XYZ file of C-alpha atoms in Angstrom:
150
model
C 0.000 0.000 0.000
C 1.460 3.333 -0.999
C 1.709 6.367 1.258
C -0.649 8.317 -1.013
C -3.323 5.618 -0.722
C -2.924 5.470 3.066
C -3.505 9.213 3.298
C -6.555 8.897 1.093
C -7.922 6.094 3.288
C -7.408 8.245 6.396
C -9.299 11.103 4.738
C -12.153 8.735 3.877
C -12.185 7.423 7.472
C -12.404 11.017 8.775
C -15.209 11.923 6.367
C -17.058 8.703 7.232
C -16.862 9.479 10.961
C -18.102 13.030 10.329
C -21.115 11.718 8.362
C -21.899 9.152 11.082
C -21.716 11.895 13.725
C -24.306 13.874 11.729
C -26.637 10.900 12.022
C -26.363 9.573 8.472
C -26.326 5.830 7.881
C -23.128 5.040 5.957
C -21.093 1.921 5.136
C -17.360 1.748 4.436
C -16.423 -0.448 1.481
C -13.602 -0.888 -0.945
C -14.640 -0.060 -4.490
C -14.132 -2.458 -7.365
C -10.836 -0.613 -7.980
C -9.631 -1.055 -4.377
C -10.165 2.492 -3.106
C -12.035 3.109 0.129
C -15.440 4.805 -0.124
C -18.292 5.614 2.255
C -21.594 4.506 0.695
C -25.147 5.431 1.620
C -27.583 2.484 1.841
C -29.281 3.387 -1.460
C -25.916 3.272 -3.256
C -24.968 -0.268 -2.218
C -27.496 -2.469 -3.918
C -28.225 -6.007 -2.762
C -27.732 -5.666 0.978
C -27.824 -2.499 3.071
C -25.324 -3.965 5.537
C -22.626 -5.004 3.101
C -21.399 -5.491 -0.409
C -23.188 -7.910 -2.663
C -22.737 -11.422 -1.304
C -20.823 -13.894 -3.416
C -23.936 -15.911 -4.272
C -25.577 -12.913 -5.946
C -24.602 -11.402 -9.268
C -22.844 -8.042 -9.140
C -24.936 -6.709 -12.023
C -28.675 -6.358 -12.490
C -28.312 -7.675 -16.055
C -27.032 -11.008 -14.754
C -29.947 -11.032 -12.317
C -32.414 -10.708 -15.195
C -30.681 -13.549 -17.068
C -30.878 -15.758 -13.971
C -34.552 -14.904 -13.622
C -35.187 -16.051 -17.197
C -33.368 -19.311 -16.416
C -35.497 -19.786 -13.276
C -38.663 -19.234 -15.297
C -37.588 -21.878 -17.838
C -37.061 -24.364 -14.998
C -40.443 -23.461 -13.493
C -42.191 -24.072 -16.803
C -40.350 -27.387 -17.261
C -41.163 -28.689 -13.772
C -44.762 -27.455 -14.013
C -45.070 -29.362 -17.292
C -43.698 -32.499 -15.663
C -46.093 -32.088 -12.736
C -49.103 -31.625 -15.001
C -48.156 -34.426 -17.398
C -50.608 -37.309 -17.028
C -48.805 -39.991 -15.095
C -49.604 -42.631 -12.523
C -46.405 -41.849 -10.627
C -47.559 -39.558 -7.801
C -43.992 -39.180 -6.465
C -42.928 -37.553 -9.737
C -45.852 -35.127 -9.624
C -45.295 -34.160 -5.979
C -41.553 -33.717 -6.535
C -42.188 -31.524 -9.576
C -44.668 -29.375 -7.661
C -42.232 -28.974 -4.742
C -39.515 -27.912 -7.179
C -41.896 -25.395 -8.768
C -42.656 -23.919 -5.335
C -38.952 -23.678 -4.461
C -38.091 -22.074 -7.797
C -40.934 -19.560 -7.393
C -39.577 -18.596 -3.967
C -36.078 -18.190 -5.397
C -37.492 -16.137 -8.257
C -39.213 -13.691 -5.906
C -35.991 -13.269 -3.929
C -34.011 -12.745 -7.136
C -36.509 -10.186 -8.444
C -36.182 -8.169 -5.230
C -32.372 -8.327 -5.293
C -32.166 -7.432 -8.996
C -34.542 -4.518 -8.536
C -32.494 -3.202 -5.605
C -29.242 -3.522 -7.581
C -30.766 -1.778 -10.624
C -31.874 1.173 -8.486
C -28.494 1.364 -6.736
C -26.660 1.269 -10.086
C -28.837 4.133 -11.321
C -28.131 6.182 -8.149
C -24.377 5.502 -8.391
C -24.392 6.568 -12.040
C -26.208 9.811 -11.205
C -23.770 10.595 -8.384
C -20.691 9.456 -10.316
C -19.714 6.748 -7.814
C -17.850 3.482 -8.501
C -19.402 0.082 -7.818
C -18.665 -1.420 -4.401
C -16.263 -4.314 -4.384
C -17.155 -7.795 -3.220
C -14.935 -7.753 -0.125
C -17.656 -6.657 2.327
C -17.694 -3.948 4.972
C -14.460 -2.392 6.174
C -13.884 -1.977 9.913
C -13.245 1.512 11.207
C -9.862 1.958 12.915
C -10.003 3.562 16.335
C -7.510 4.479 18.983
C -8.877 3.391 22.336
C -6.729 3.945 25.453
C -3.635 4.295 23.294
C -4.253 0.987 21.529
C -5.095 0.646 17.856
C -8.304 -1.345 17.410
C -11.216 -1.810 15.051
C -14.943 -1.359 15.318
C -17.789 -1.618 12.826
């Protein structure tokens, strides 16, 4: 880490503390380029308490593509469940899979919508995307010791 970047991080820490003292809800994250930035909840996307988790796409476009894939699976399993058959286990299994995929689809729609809105806000404000590393702890000096807090 270069001296210039360390000074920049300290400036971001100071600004973040000032915004928290004013009562704003802010989250410290590394950007996709590795710089430190203080994000408002509407700028983050998928989760208000952290960067997008690793099991979610980092783009709303990928979320839409996954939703299309989920819908194809739902239609397939619904077709299997409705197909005339004497095997009741196959029908029940297909209906359970349809219910699970519908639940996953609703969760994915909510996450994709949140990421789309956050991407639009970041674009308007000229902010970079948050990285996938998660929240950064705030360094503090407590009783002469260097520690961290969230």
